[in-house]
Amino acid sequence: DIPIGMCGALGIVSILYLLCAATLTLMLPYTLISTEAAFSQAFIDVGMKWASYVVAVGAIMGIITSTMVGTLAVSRAICALGREYFIPPMFAWVSRRSQVPLLTTAVVGMVTATIALFTSFDDLLNLVSVCTLFTFWMIANGILFRHYYAPGINKPWFAIFVLTYITGTSLGLAVYYQLKPEGWIGLAIPGALWFV
């Protein structure tokens, strides 16, 4: 049932997305569509300013909802990773009373709040998908950790070293590329070391 539900939900969302895109391009030529707030500005341009407020409220609710769902998804993913010993098992602790992974939810909430505290609102809007990215990062790291570490057989230090190296070089390469996009040759050296 889960694959059918996922495919059905993706199909419905894709159809709605295409209908929204068609509606937008029928309202205005695509060269006049705003890149900042496409629907709100389109309604203003065609003389329906009241509808732009409805769209703006819907966009704000969508951002809040996706952020909340992302936070809950990350905490559940971290809990599952802890249960499988991909990360320390303390993250798998679930409250008996509420049946919620309280530790992971609190950690993810505090990290998210800290990021929101020190980040401008415009940058936060661009970081809405960071929870999904963090989830994929955690799962990839967890798979590597589990590959190199077997509880009771060997020590986790080599796995921690490998993950630290890969994460550190990834961050370093990303910063290097953003500062010097023409210097792509420098990306090949640390990247090649990943396979050593």
Backbone as a printed PyTorch tensor [residue, N CA C, xyz], in Angstrom:
tensor([[[  0.8190,  -1.2140,   0.0000],
         [  0.0000,   0.0000,   0.0000],
         [  0.8570,   1.2700,   0.0000]],

        [[  2.0380,   1.1970,   0.6560],
         [  2.8660,   2.4000,   0.7400],
         [  3.3500,   2.8470,  -0.6360]],

        [[  3.8970,   1.9450,  -1.4920],
         [  4.3030,   2.4160,  -2.8260],
         [  3.1480,   2.9940,  -3.6410]],

        [[  1.9710,   2.3740,  -3.5230],
         [  0.8050,   2.8900,  -4.2550],
         [  0.4430,   4.2800,  -3.7380]],

        [[  0.4600,   4.4420,  -2.4190],
         [  0.1490,   5.7500,  -1.8370],
         [  1.1600,   6.8080,  -2.2290]],

        [[  2.4530,   6.4340,  -2.2120],
         [  3.4860,   7.3970,  -2.5860],
         [  3.3660,   7.7920,  -4.0510]],

        [[  3.1860,   6.8090,  -4.9210],
         [  3.0590,   7.1170,  -6.3470],
         [  1.8000,   7.9230,  -6.6210]],

        [[  0.7210,   7.5890,  -5.9310],
         [ -0.5080,   8.3570,  -6.1040],
         [ -0.3610,   9.7920,  -5.6350]],

        [[  0.2760,   9.9820,  -4.4690],
         [  0.4740,  11.3400,  -3.9580],
         [  1.3810,  12.1420,  -4.8800]],

        [[  2.4700,  11.5130,  -5.3610],
         [  3.3650,  12.2140,  -6.2860],
         [  2.6530,  12.5460,  -7.5890]],

        [[  1.8050,  11.6520,  -8.0710],
         [  1.0460,  11.9310,  -9.2930],
         [  0.0990,  13.0980,  -9.1250]],

        [[ -0.6180,  13.1340,  -7.9940],
         [ -1.5570,  14.2320,  -7.7370],
         [ -0.8090,  15.5570,  -7.6090]],

        [[  0.3030,  15.5530,  -6.8650],
         [  1.0830,  16.7800,  -6.6850],
         [  1.6510,  17.2510,  -8.0210]],

        [[  2.1060,  16.3200,  -8.8490],
         [  2.6500,  16.6970, -10.1600],
         [  1.5830,  17.3230, -11.0420]],

        [[  0.3820,  16.7520, -11.0390],
         [ -0.7170,  17.3110, -11.8380],
         [ -1.0790,  18.7010, -11.3340]],

        [[ -1.1580,  18.8720, -10.0040],
         [ -1.4680,  20.1980,  -9.4510],
         [ -0.3810,  21.2120,  -9.7980]],

        [[  0.8710,  20.7750,  -9.7540],
         [  1.9720,  21.6670, -10.1060],
         [  1.8700,  22.1050, -11.5610]],

        [[  1.5820,  21.1660, -12.4540],
         [  1.4360,  21.5080, -13.8710],
         [  0.2490,  22.4350, -14.1060]],

        [[ -0.8540,  22.1990, -13.3910],
         [ -2.0180,  23.0830, -13.5300],
         [ -1.7080,  24.4950, -13.0320]],

        [[ -0.9540,  24.5880, -11.9330],
         [ -0.5650,  25.9170, -11.4310],
         [  0.3430,  26.6300, -12.4360]],

        [[  1.2990,  25.8930, -13.0030],
         [  2.1930,  26.4950, -13.9940],
         [  1.4210,  26.9450, -15.2290]],

        [[  0.4500,  26.1290, -15.6620],
         [ -0.3580,  26.5060, -16.8200],
         [ -1.2040,  27.7340, -16.5140]],

        [[ -1.7830,  27.7890, -15.3110],
         [ -2.5790,  28.9530, -14.9180],
         [ -1.7310,  30.2150, -14.9120]],

        [[ -0.5330,  30.1130, -14.3760],
         [  0.3540,  31.2710, -14.2900],
         [  0.7480,  31.7720, -15.6710]],

        [[  1.0830,  30.8530, -16.5620],
         [  1.4830,  31.2910, -17.9040],
         [  0.2990,  31.7620, -18.7390]],

        [[ -0.9220,  31.3640, -18.3880],
         [ -2.0990,  31.9000, -19.0710],
         [ -2.4570,  33.2910, -18.5500]],

        [[ -2.0680,  33.5900, -17.3050],
         [ -2.3320,  34.9210, -16.7490],
         [ -1.3930,  35.9710, -17.3270]],

        [[ -0.1090,  35.6020, -17.4720],
         [  0.9260,  36.5350, -17.9350],
         [  1.8640,  35.8250, -18.8890]],

        [[  2.4820,  36.5580, -19.8130],
         [  3.5670,  35.9470, -20.5910],
         [  4.7060,  35.5400, -19.6530]],

        [[  5.3620,  34.4440, -19.9630],
         [  6.3640,  33.9080, -19.0310],
         [  7.5230,  34.8640, -18.8090]],

        [[  7.7760,  35.7820, -19.7340],
         [  8.8620,  36.7530, -19.5420],
         [  8.5280,  37.7980, -18.4860]],

        [[  7.2420,  37.9560, -18.1610],
         [  6.8260,  38.9510, -17.1650],
         [  6.5830,  38.3530, -15.7840]],

        [[  6.7470,  37.0560, -15.6370],
         [  6.4960,  36.4000, -14.3430],
         [  7.6150,  36.7370, -13.3740]],

        [[  7.2380,  37.1690, -12.1920],
         [  8.2140,  37.5310, -11.1600],
         [  8.9060,  36.2810, -10.6240]],

        [[ 10.2180,  36.3910, -10.4170],
         [ 10.9600,  35.2630,  -9.8470],
         [ 10.8920,  35.2460,  -8.3260]],

        [[ 10.4820,  36.3360,  -7.7150],
         [ 10.4240,  36.4110,  -6.2460],
         [  9.1000,  35.8760,  -5.7050]],

        [[  7.9890,  36.3620,  -6.2360],
         [  6.6650,  35.9360,  -5.7780],
         [  5.7640,  35.8470,  -6.9990]],

        [[  5.8500,  34.7380,  -7.6960],
         [  5.2220,  34.6140,  -9.0150],
         [  3.7040,  34.8100,  -8.9650]],

        [[  3.0000,  34.0580,  -8.1300],
         [  1.5440,  34.1340,  -8.1180],
         [  1.0390,  35.4430,  -7.5310]],

        [[  1.6340,  35.8940,  -6.4430],
         [  1.1850,  37.1460,  -5.8320],
         [  1.3300,  38.3060,  -6.8100]],

        [[  2.4870,  38.4000,  -7.4480],
         [  2.7140,  39.4920,  -8.3900],
         [  1.8420,  39.3440,  -9.6300]],

        [[  1.5710,  38.1200, -10.0570],
         [  0.7200,  37.9040, -11.2270],
         [ -0.7000,  38.3880, -10.9560]],

        [[ -1.2220,  38.0960,  -9.7670],
         [ -2.5680,  38.5710,  -9.4310],
         [ -2.6090,  40.0940,  -9.3400]],

        [[ -1.5450,  40.6920,  -8.8240],
         [ -1.4930,  42.1600,  -8.7810],
         [ -1.4520,  42.7290, -10.1920]],

        [[ -0.6760,  42.1060, -11.0720],
         [ -0.5440,  42.6000, -12.4460],
         [ -1.8450,  42.5180, -13.2300]],

        [[ -2.6850,  41.5300, -12.9230],
         [ -3.9610,  41.4150, -13.6430],
         [ -5.0980,  42.1290, -12.9120]],

        [[ -4.7810,  42.8750, -11.8440],
         [ -5.7860,  43.6890, -11.1620],
         [ -6.5650,  42.9820, -10.0720]],

        [[ -6.0950,  41.8760,  -9.5680],
         [ -6.7760,  41.1510,  -8.4810],
         [ -5.8910,  41.1690,  -7.2440]],

        [[ -5.7390,  42.3640,  -6.6640],
         [ -4.8190,  42.5120,  -5.5310],
         [ -5.2700,  41.6940,  -4.3280]],

        [[ -6.5730,  41.5530,  -4.1320],
         [ -7.0770,  40.7860,  -2.9880],
         [ -6.6070,  39.3250,  -3.0520]],

        [[ -6.5100,  38.7780,  -4.2660],
         [ -6.0840,  37.3880,  -4.4070],
         [ -4.6040,  37.2240,  -4.0640]],

        [[ -3.8230,  38.2860,  -4.2480],
         [ -2.4000,  38.1860,  -3.9070],
         [ -2.2120,  37.9980,  -2.4060]],

        [[ -3.1240,  38.5750,  -1.5890],
         [ -3.0420,  38.3750,  -0.1390],
         [ -3.3600,  36.9290,   0.2310]],

        [[ -4.3460,  36.3520,  -0.4370],
         [ -4.6940,  34.9490,  -0.1870],
         [ -3.5110,  34.0450,  -0.5400]],

        [[ -2.8780,  34.3270,  -1.6700],
         [ -1.7200,  33.5390,  -2.0880],
         [ -0.5700,  33.7070,  -1.1030]],

        [[ -0.3470,  34.9430,  -0.6270],
         [  0.7420,  35.1890,   0.3180],
         [  0.5150,  34.4360,   1.6310]],

        [[ -0.7200,  34.4510,   2.1280],
         [ -1.0200,  33.7060,   3.3620],
         [ -0.8120,  32.2060,   3.1320]],

        [[ -1.2560,  31.7000,   1.9870],
         [ -1.0470,  30.2910,   1.6750],
         [  0.4250,  29.9360,   1.5780]],

        [[  1.2390,  30.8410,   1.0030],
         [  2.6780,  30.5840,   0.9020],
         [  3.3240,  30.5490,   2.2780]],

        [[  2.9210,  31.4590,   3.1520],
         [  3.4680,  31.4670,   4.5150],
         [  3.0890,  30.1860,   5.2500]],

        [[  1.8310,  29.7690,   5.1130],
         [  1.4040,  28.5220,   5.7590],
         [  2.1500,  27.3200,   5.1800]],

        [[  2.4110,  27.3350,   3.8780],
         [  3.1650,  26.2500,   3.2620],
         [  4.5890,  26.1820,   3.7780]],

        [[  5.2300,  27.3480,   3.9450],
         [  6.5940,  27.3760,   4.4700],
         [  6.6280,  26.8470,   5.9000]],

        [[  5.6590,  27.2960,   6.7220],
         [  5.6130,  26.8370,   8.1160],
         [  5.3640,  25.3260,   8.1710]],

        [[  4.4250,  24.8490,   7.3660],
         [  4.0940,  23.4200,   7.3700],
         [  5.2820,  22.5760,   6.9240]],

        [[  5.9460,  22.9910,   5.8300],
         [  7.0710,  22.1890,   5.3510],
         [  8.2260,  22.1990,   6.3350]],

        [[  8.4100,  23.3210,   7.0480],
         [  9.4620,  23.3740,   8.0610],
         [  9.1380,  22.4410,   9.2300]],

        [[  7.8880,  22.4570,   9.6790],
         [  7.4870,  21.5740,  10.7800],
         [  7.5940,  20.1000,  10.3800]],

        [[  7.1140,  19.7720,   9.1890],
         [  7.1750,  18.3840,   8.7310],
         [  8.6280,  17.9540,   8.5650]],

        [[  9.4660,  18.8580,   8.0390],
         [ 10.8860,  18.5390,   7.8980],
         [ 11.5420,  18.2720,   9.2340]],

        [[ 11.2080,  19.0850,  10.2410],
         [ 11.7680,  18.8960,  11.5760],
         [ 11.3300,  17.5550,  12.1590]],

        [[ 10.0540,  17.2210,  12.0130],
         [  9.5670,  15.9430,  12.5290],
         [ 10.1780,  14.7720,  11.7670]],

        [[ 10.3420,  14.9200,  10.4510],
         [ 10.9230,  13.8380,   9.6580],
         [ 12.3820,  13.6030,  10.0360]],

        [[ 13.1320,  14.6810,  10.2450],
         [ 14.5370,  14.5340,  10.6160],
         [ 14.6600,  13.8370,  11.9600]],

        [[ 13.8300,  14.2340,  12.9320],
         [ 13.9290,  13.6110,  14.2510],
         [ 13.5750,  12.1270,  14.1940]],

        [[ 12.5820,  11.7580,  13.3730],
         [ 12.2360,  10.3350,  13.2390],
         [ 13.3410,   9.5770,  12.5120]],

        [[ 13.9510,  10.1960,  11.5090],
         [ 15.0460,   9.5370,  10.7900],
         [ 16.2390,   9.3190,  11.7120]],

        [[ 16.5560,  10.3200,  12.5320],
         [ 17.6690,  10.1830,  13.4810],
         [ 17.3560,   9.0750,  14.4880]],

        [[ 16.1080,   9.0030,  14.9390],
         [ 15.7040,   7.9450,  15.8740],
         [ 15.8760,   6.5640,  15.2320]],

        [[ 15.4670,   6.4320,  13.9740],
         [ 15.6230,   5.1420,  13.2840],
         [ 17.0940,   4.8010,  13.0890]],

        [[ 17.9130,   5.8010,  12.7990],
         [ 19.3430,   5.5520,  12.6450],
         [ 19.9580,   5.0990,  13.9690]],

        [[ 19.5230,   5.6920,  15.0770],
         [ 20.0090,   5.2690,  16.3820],
         [ 19.5690,   3.8660,  16.7360]],

        [[ 18.3700,   3.4980,  16.3400],
         [ 17.8500,   2.1580,  16.6160],
         [ 18.6490,   1.0820,  15.8810]],

        [[ 19.1720,   1.4290,  14.7220],
         [ 19.9580,   0.4800,  13.9250],
         [ 21.4580,   0.6010,  14.2010]],

        [[ 21.8320,   1.4010,  15.1940],
         [ 23.2310,   1.6180,  15.5750],
         [ 24.0490,   2.2870,  14.4690]],

        [[ 23.3800,   3.0420,  13.6050],
         [ 24.1220,   3.8410,  12.6380],
         [ 24.7720,   5.0310,  13.3290]],

        [[ 24.1080,   5.5210,  14.3600],
         [ 24.6140,   6.6080,  15.2000],
         [ 24.4520,   6.1480,  16.6420]],

        [[ 24.9790,   6.8880,  17.6260],
         [ 24.8450,   6.4290,  19.0120],
         [ 23.3920,   6.1110,  19.3750]],

        [[ 23.1630,   4.9800,  20.0650],
         [ 21.7980,   4.5290,  20.3440],
         [ 21.0110,   5.4160,  21.2950]],

        [[ 21.6690,   6.3820,  21.9420],
         [ 20.9090,   7.2870,  22.8240],
         [ 19.8860,   8.0980,  22.0220]],

        [[ 20.1290,   8.2650,  20.7180],
         [ 19.1880,   9.0100,  19.8860],
         [ 17.9450,   8.1960,  19.5470]],

        [[ 17.9390,   6.9080,  19.8870],
         [ 16.7810,   6.0590,  19.6210],
         [ 15.7990,   6.0310,  20.7900]],

        [[ 16.1170,   6.7580,  21.8630],
         [ 15.2490,   6.7160,  23.0320],
         [ 13.8930,   7.3360,  22.7320]],

        [[ 12.8350,   6.6110,  23.0660],
         [ 11.4580,   7.0560,  22.8400],
         [ 10.7630,   7.1510,  24.1910]],

        [[ 10.0590,   8.2390,  24.4230],
         [  9.3370,   8.4330,  25.6840],
         [  8.2180,   7.4020,  25.8130]],

        [[  8.1290,   6.7740,  26.9910],
         [  7.0660,   5.7730,  27.2050],
         [  5.6970,   6.4190,  27.2460]],

        [[  5.6330,   7.6280,  27.7870],
         [  4.3280,   8.2820,  27.9450],
         [  3.7810,   8.8020,  26.6160]],

        [[  4.6300,   9.4930,  25.8490],
         [  4.1320,  10.1210,  24.6220],
         [  4.4640,   9.3380,  23.3510]],

        [[  5.3290,   8.3150,  23.4670],
         [  5.7540,   7.5170,  22.3060],
         [  6.3790,   8.3890,  21.2180]],

        [[  7.1300,   9.4070,  21.6430],
         [  7.8030,  10.3500,  20.7460],
         [  9.2940,  10.3240,  21.0600]],

        [[ 10.1580,  10.3590,  20.0380],
         [ 11.6010,  10.4600,  20.3100],
         [ 11.9590,  11.8550,  20.8170]],

        [[ 11.8420,  12.0370,  22.1280],
         [ 11.9800,  13.3720,  22.7100],
         [ 13.3790,  13.9520,  22.5460]],

        [[ 14.4140,  13.1340,  22.7440],
         [ 15.7770,  13.6540,  22.6520],
         [ 16.0760,  14.1750,  21.2570]],

        [[ 15.7760,  13.3720,  20.2380],
         [ 16.0710,  13.8130,  18.8800],
         [ 15.2090,  15.0010,  18.4670]],

        [[ 13.9460,  15.0110,  18.8990],
         [ 13.0820,  16.1500,  18.5810],
         [ 13.6120,  17.4180,  19.2350]],

        [[ 14.0710,  17.3090,  20.4910],
         [ 14.6200,  18.4790,  21.1830],
         [ 15.9140,  18.9540,  20.5330]],

        [[ 16.7890,  18.0170,  20.1600],
         [ 18.0620,  18.4070,  19.5370],
         [ 17.8060,  19.0770,  18.1870]],

        [[ 16.9550,  18.4690,  17.3670],
         [ 16.6500,  19.0500,  16.0610],
         [ 15.9690,  20.4100,  16.2300]],

        [[ 15.0620,  20.5160,  17.1900],
         [ 14.4030,  21.7980,  17.4390],
         [ 15.3810,  22.8760,  17.8740]],

        [[ 16.3180,  22.5200,  18.7650],
         [ 17.2950,  23.5110,  19.2270],
         [ 18.2450,  23.9360,  18.1020]],

        [[ 18.6730,  22.9670,  17.2970],
         [ 19.5570,  23.3130,  16.1770],
         [ 18.8170,  24.1970,  15.1750]],

        [[ 17.5680,  23.8480,  14.8750],
         [ 16.7710,  24.6510,  13.9550],
         [ 16.5380,  26.0540,  14.5040]],

        [[ 16.2170,  26.1520,  15.7950],
         [ 15.9940,  27.4690,  16.4080],
         [ 17.2640,  28.3050,  16.4180]],

        [[ 18.4050,  27.6650,  16.6590],
         [ 19.6750,  28.3930,  16.6500],
         [ 19.9800,  28.9320,  15.2630]],

        [[ 19.7480,  28.1090,  14.2460],
         [ 19.9580,  28.5740,  12.8670],
         [ 19.0210,  29.7360,  12.5580]],

        [[ 17.7530,  29.6170,  12.9650],
         [ 16.7860,  30.6810,  12.7010],
         [ 17.1240,  31.9670,  13.4540]],

        [[ 17.7240,  31.8330,  14.6290],
         [ 18.0580,  33.0100,  15.4330],
         [ 19.1370,  33.8590,  14.7820]],

        [[ 20.1080,  33.2080,  14.1460],
         [ 21.2570,  33.9300,  13.6000],
         [ 21.2210,  34.0780,  12.0810]],

        [[ 20.0900,  33.8150,  11.4690],
         [ 19.9860,  33.8710,  10.0090],
         [ 18.8910,  34.8470,   9.6100]],

        [[ 19.1190,  35.6060,   8.5510],
         [ 18.1060,  36.5480,   8.0860],
         [ 16.9230,  35.7950,   7.4850]],

        [[ 15.7760,  36.4600,   7.4370],
         [ 14.5590,  35.8190,   6.9570],
         [ 14.6750,  35.4090,   5.4910]],

        [[ 15.3250,  36.2370,   4.6730],
         [ 15.5000,  35.8880,   3.2590],
         [ 16.3240,  34.6160,   3.0980]],

        [[ 17.3830,  34.5020,   3.9260],
         [ 18.1910,  33.2820,   3.8580],
         [ 17.4100,  32.0710,   4.3630]],

        [[ 16.5670,  32.2770,   5.3800],
         [ 15.7580,  31.1640,   5.8920],
         [ 14.7960,  30.6380,   4.8310]],

        [[ 14.2480,  31.5490,   4.0300],
         [ 13.3480,  31.1020,   2.9670],
         [ 14.0820,  30.2100,   1.9720]],

        [[ 15.3720,  30.4860,   1.7650],
         [ 16.1560,  29.6570,   0.8540],
         [ 16.6040,  28.3500,   1.5010]],

        [[ 16.4600,  28.2360,   2.8310],
         [ 16.9010,  27.0390,   3.5450],
         [ 15.7500,  26.1250,   3.9660]],

        [[ 14.5810,  26.3000,   3.3380],
         [ 13.4160,  25.5160,   3.7420],
         [ 13.6770,  24.0240,   3.5820]],

        [[ 14.4370,  23.6480,   2.5780],
         [ 14.6800,  22.2310,   2.3150],
         [ 15.8920,  21.6870,   3.0550]],

        [[ 16.4460,  22.4450,   3.9960],
         [ 17.6550,  21.9770,   4.6670],
         [ 17.3820,  20.7400,   5.5250]],

        [[ 16.1620,  20.5950,   6.0180],
         [ 15.8470,  19.3940,   6.8130],
         [ 15.9190,  18.1380,   5.9510]],

        [[ 15.4370,  18.2210,   4.7290],
         [ 15.5260,  17.0700,   3.8390],
         [ 16.9810,  16.7580,   3.5080]],

        [[ 17.7610,  17.7850,   3.2290],
         [ 19.1800,  17.5890,   2.9490],
         [ 19.8880,  16.9670,   4.1480]],

        [[ 19.5640,  17.4570,   5.3570],
         [ 20.1760,  16.9180,   6.5650],
         [ 19.7910,  15.4590,   6.7700]],

        [[ 18.5560,  15.1100,   6.4450],
         [ 18.1180,  13.7190,   6.5730],
         [ 18.9240,  12.8100,   5.6480]],

        [[ 19.0830,  13.2210,   4.3900],
         [ 19.8730,  12.4220,   3.4560],
         [ 21.3190,  12.3190,   3.9220]],

        [[ 21.8640,  13.4150,   4.4440],
         [ 23.2400,  13.4040,   4.9420],
         [ 23.3870,  12.4140,   6.0920]],

        [[ 22.4320,  12.4370,   7.0270],
         [ 22.4810,  11.5250,   8.1710],
         [ 22.3730,  10.0670,   7.7220]],

        [[ 21.4970,   9.7860,   6.7770],
         [ 21.3240,   8.4090,   6.3260],
         [ 22.5870,   7.9250,   5.6080]],

        [[ 23.1660,   8.7790,   4.7590],
         [ 24.3890,   8.3910,   4.0620],
         [ 25.5230,   8.1440,   5.0540]],

        [[ 25.6570,   9.0330,   6.0290],
         [ 26.6870,   8.8310,   7.0520],
         [ 26.4170,   7.5830,   7.8790]],

        [[ 25.1580,   7.3390,   8.1930],
         [ 24.8090,   6.1600,   8.9690],
         [ 25.1360,   4.8650,   8.2440]],

        [[ 24.8920,   4.8440,   6.9270],
         [ 25.2150,   3.6440,   6.1480],
         [ 26.7230,   3.4080,   6.1330]],

        [[ 27.5010,   4.4810,   5.9490],
         [ 28.9550,   4.3370,   5.9810],
         [ 29.4480,   3.8990,   7.3610]],

        [[ 28.8620,   4.4890,   8.4150],
         [ 29.2490,   4.1290,   9.7770],
         [ 28.9850,   2.6450,  10.0300]],

        [[ 27.8290,   2.1910,   9.6040],
         [ 27.4600,   0.7880,   9.8050],
         [ 28.3390,  -0.1430,   8.9750]],

        [[ 28.7940,   0.3430,   7.8310],
         [ 29.6620,  -0.4640,   6.9760],
         [ 31.0140,  -0.7050,   7.6420]],

        [[ 31.5470,   0.3120,   8.3060],
         [ 32.8840,   0.2050,   8.8950],
         [ 32.8760,  -0.2020,  10.3690]],

        [[ 31.7060,  -0.1750,  11.0300],
         [ 31.6740,  -0.4660,  12.4640],
         [ 30.6260,  -1.5330,  12.7560]],

        [[ 31.0500,  -2.5900,  13.4230],
         [ 30.1440,  -3.6350,  13.8760],
         [ 30.2270,  -3.6750,  15.3940]],

        [[ 29.1200,  -3.4190,  16.1000],
         [ 29.1660,  -3.4040,  17.5660],
         [ 29.6620,  -4.7290,  18.1180]],

        [[ 30.6350,  -4.6420,  19.0390],
         [ 31.1840,  -5.8190,  19.6720],
         [ 32.2980,  -6.4930,  18.8920]],

        [[ 32.5260,  -6.0860,  17.6460],
         [ 33.5780,  -6.7040,  16.8320],
         [ 34.7790,  -5.7810,  16.6900]],

        [[ 34.5340,  -4.5270,  16.3720],
         [ 35.6390,  -3.5770,  16.2360],
         [ 35.2700,  -2.2390,  16.8790]],

        [[ 36.2220,  -1.3470,  16.9380],
         [ 36.0310,  -0.0260,  17.5460],
         [ 35.5010,   0.9480,  16.4990]],

        [[ 34.7570,   1.9620,  16.9240],
         [ 34.1490,   2.8820,  15.9490],
         [ 35.0860,   3.9740,  15.4500]],

        [[ 36.3540,   4.0080,  15.8880],
         [ 37.1970,   5.1670,  15.5850],
         [ 37.4960,   5.3070,  14.1060]],

        [[ 37.7190,   4.1980,  13.4020],
         [ 38.0010,   4.2980,  11.9710],
         [ 36.7860,   4.8470,  11.2180]],

        [[ 35.5930,   4.3670,  11.5940],
         [ 34.3760,   4.8580,  10.9500],
         [ 34.1810,   6.3470,  11.2190]],

        [[ 34.4400,   6.7610,  12.4440],
         [ 34.3130,   8.1860,  12.7800],
         [ 35.3150,   9.0020,  11.9790]],

        [[ 36.5440,   8.4780,  11.8130],
         [ 37.5530,   9.1820,  11.0210],
         [ 37.1060,   9.3220,   9.5710]],

        [[ 36.5830,   8.2410,   8.9760],
         [ 36.1480,   8.2810,   7.5850],
         [ 35.0230,   9.2950,   7.4030]],

        [[ 34.0310,   9.2650,   8.3000],
         [ 32.9060,  10.1900,   8.1850],
         [ 33.3500,  11.6320,   8.3930]],

        [[ 34.2490,  11.8550,   9.3460],
         [ 34.7510,  13.2070,   9.5790],
         [ 35.5130,  13.7110,   8.3610]],

        [[ 36.3260,  12.8390,   7.7650],
         [ 37.0790,  13.2400,   6.5780],
         [ 36.1550,  13.5880,   5.4180]],

        [[ 35.1760,  12.7230,   5.1520],
         [ 34.2760,  12.9600,   4.0250],
         [ 33.4520,  14.2200,   4.2480]],

        [[ 32.8970,  14.3840,   5.4550],
         [ 32.0900,  15.5750,   5.7330],
         [ 32.9430,  16.8340,   5.6930]],

        [[ 34.1310,  16.7760,   6.2870],
         [ 35.0040,  17.9550,   6.2900],
         [ 35.4420,  18.3670,   4.9010]],

        [[ 35.8630,  17.3840,   4.0900],
         [ 36.2780,  17.7400,   2.7340],
         [ 35.0940,  18.2080,   1.8930]],

        [[ 33.9100,  17.6490,   2.1280],
         [ 32.7240,  18.1110,   1.3990],
         [ 32.4380,  19.5740,   1.7030]],

        [[ 32.4730,  19.9210,   2.9800],
         [ 32.2400,  21.3160,   3.3490],
         [ 33.3350,  22.2220,   2.8000]],

        [[ 34.5810,  21.7710,   2.9110],
         [ 35.6860,  22.5690,   2.3970],
         [ 35.6030,  22.7740,   0.8950]],

        [[ 35.2590,  21.6960,   0.1780],
         [ 35.1330,  21.8150,  -1.2680],
         [ 33.9810,  22.7320,  -1.6640]],

        [[ 32.8860,  22.6690,  -0.9160],
         [ 31.7530,  23.5420,  -1.2230],
         [ 32.1290,  25.0070,  -1.0260]],

        [[ 32.8050,  25.2960,   0.0740],
         [ 33.2410,  26.6740,   0.3230],
         [ 34.2380,  27.1100,  -0.7410]],

        [[ 35.2000,  26.2400,  -1.0730],
         [ 36.2080,  26.5580,  -2.0870],
         [ 35.5450,  26.8520,  -3.4300]],

        [[ 34.5720,  26.0230,  -3.8050],
         [ 33.9090,  26.2100,  -5.0970],
         [ 33.1070,  27.5120,  -5.1200]],

        [[ 32.4580,  27.8470,  -4.0050],
         [ 31.6910,  29.0860,  -3.9620],
         [ 32.5920,  30.3150,  -4.0360]],

        [[ 33.7930,  30.2180,  -3.4600],
         [ 34.7140,  31.3520,  -3.4890],
         [ 35.4610,  31.4430,  -4.8170]],

        [[ 35.7810,  30.3040,  -5.4090],
         [ 36.5510,  30.2950,  -6.6600],
         [ 35.9270,  29.3120,  -7.6350]],

        [[ 34.8340,  29.6710,  -8.2960],
         [ 34.2030,  28.7100,  -9.2090],
         [ 35.0720,  28.3360, -10.3950]],

        [[ 36.0310,  29.1960, -10.7480],
         [ 36.8770,  28.8530, -11.8930],
         [ 37.9930,  27.8920, -11.5040]],

        [[ 38.2240,  27.6920, -10.2020],
         [ 39.3040,  26.8190,  -9.7640],
         [ 38.8410,  25.4100,  -9.5040]],

        [[ 38.1030,  24.8130, -10.4190],
         [ 37.5360,  23.4840, -10.2160],
         [ 38.6030,  22.4020, -10.1250]],

        [[ 39.7980,  22.6510, -10.6330],
         [ 40.8360,  21.6170, -10.5950],
         [ 41.2230,  21.2730,  -9.1550]],

        [[ 41.0850,  22.2640,  -8.2630],
         [ 41.3840,  22.0040,  -6.8620],
         [ 40.4000,  21.0520,  -6.2120]],

        [[ 39.2450,  20.8550,  -6.8350],
         [ 38.2550,  19.9210,  -6.3010],
         [ 38.6640,  18.4680,  -6.5410]],

        [[ 39.4780,  18.2310,  -7.5480],
         [ 39.8050,  16.8560,  -7.9210],
         [ 40.7160,  16.1870,  -6.9050]],

        [[ 41.5990,  16.9450,  -6.2520],
         [ 42.5810,  16.3360,  -5.3460],
         [ 41.9020,  15.7620,  -4.1000]],

        [[ 41.1370,  16.5770,  -3.3040],
         [ 40.4820,  15.9560,  -2.1470],
         [ 39.4180,  14.9360,  -2.5590]],

        [[ 38.7580,  15.1730,  -3.7010],
         [ 37.7530,  14.2120,  -4.1520],
         [ 38.3550,  12.8680,  -4.4620]],

        [[ 39.5580,  12.8690,  -5.0660],
         [ 40.2240,  11.6040,  -5.3890],
         [ 40.6180,  10.8480,  -4.1250]],

        [[ 40.9300,  11.5870,  -3.0490],
         [ 41.3200,  10.9470,  -1.8030],
         [ 40.1660,  10.1900,  -1.1490]],

        [[ 38.9170,  10.5130,  -1.5120],
         [ 37.7820,   9.7820,  -0.9540],
         [ 37.8490,   8.3050,  -1.3040]],

        [[ 38.4070,   7.9990,  -2.4750],
         [ 38.4070,   6.6270,  -2.9480],
         [ 39.6310,   5.8390,  -2.4920]],

        [[ 40.5320,   6.5000,  -1.7300],
         [ 41.7400,   5.8230,  -1.2610],
         [ 41.3970,   4.9260,  -0.0850]]])
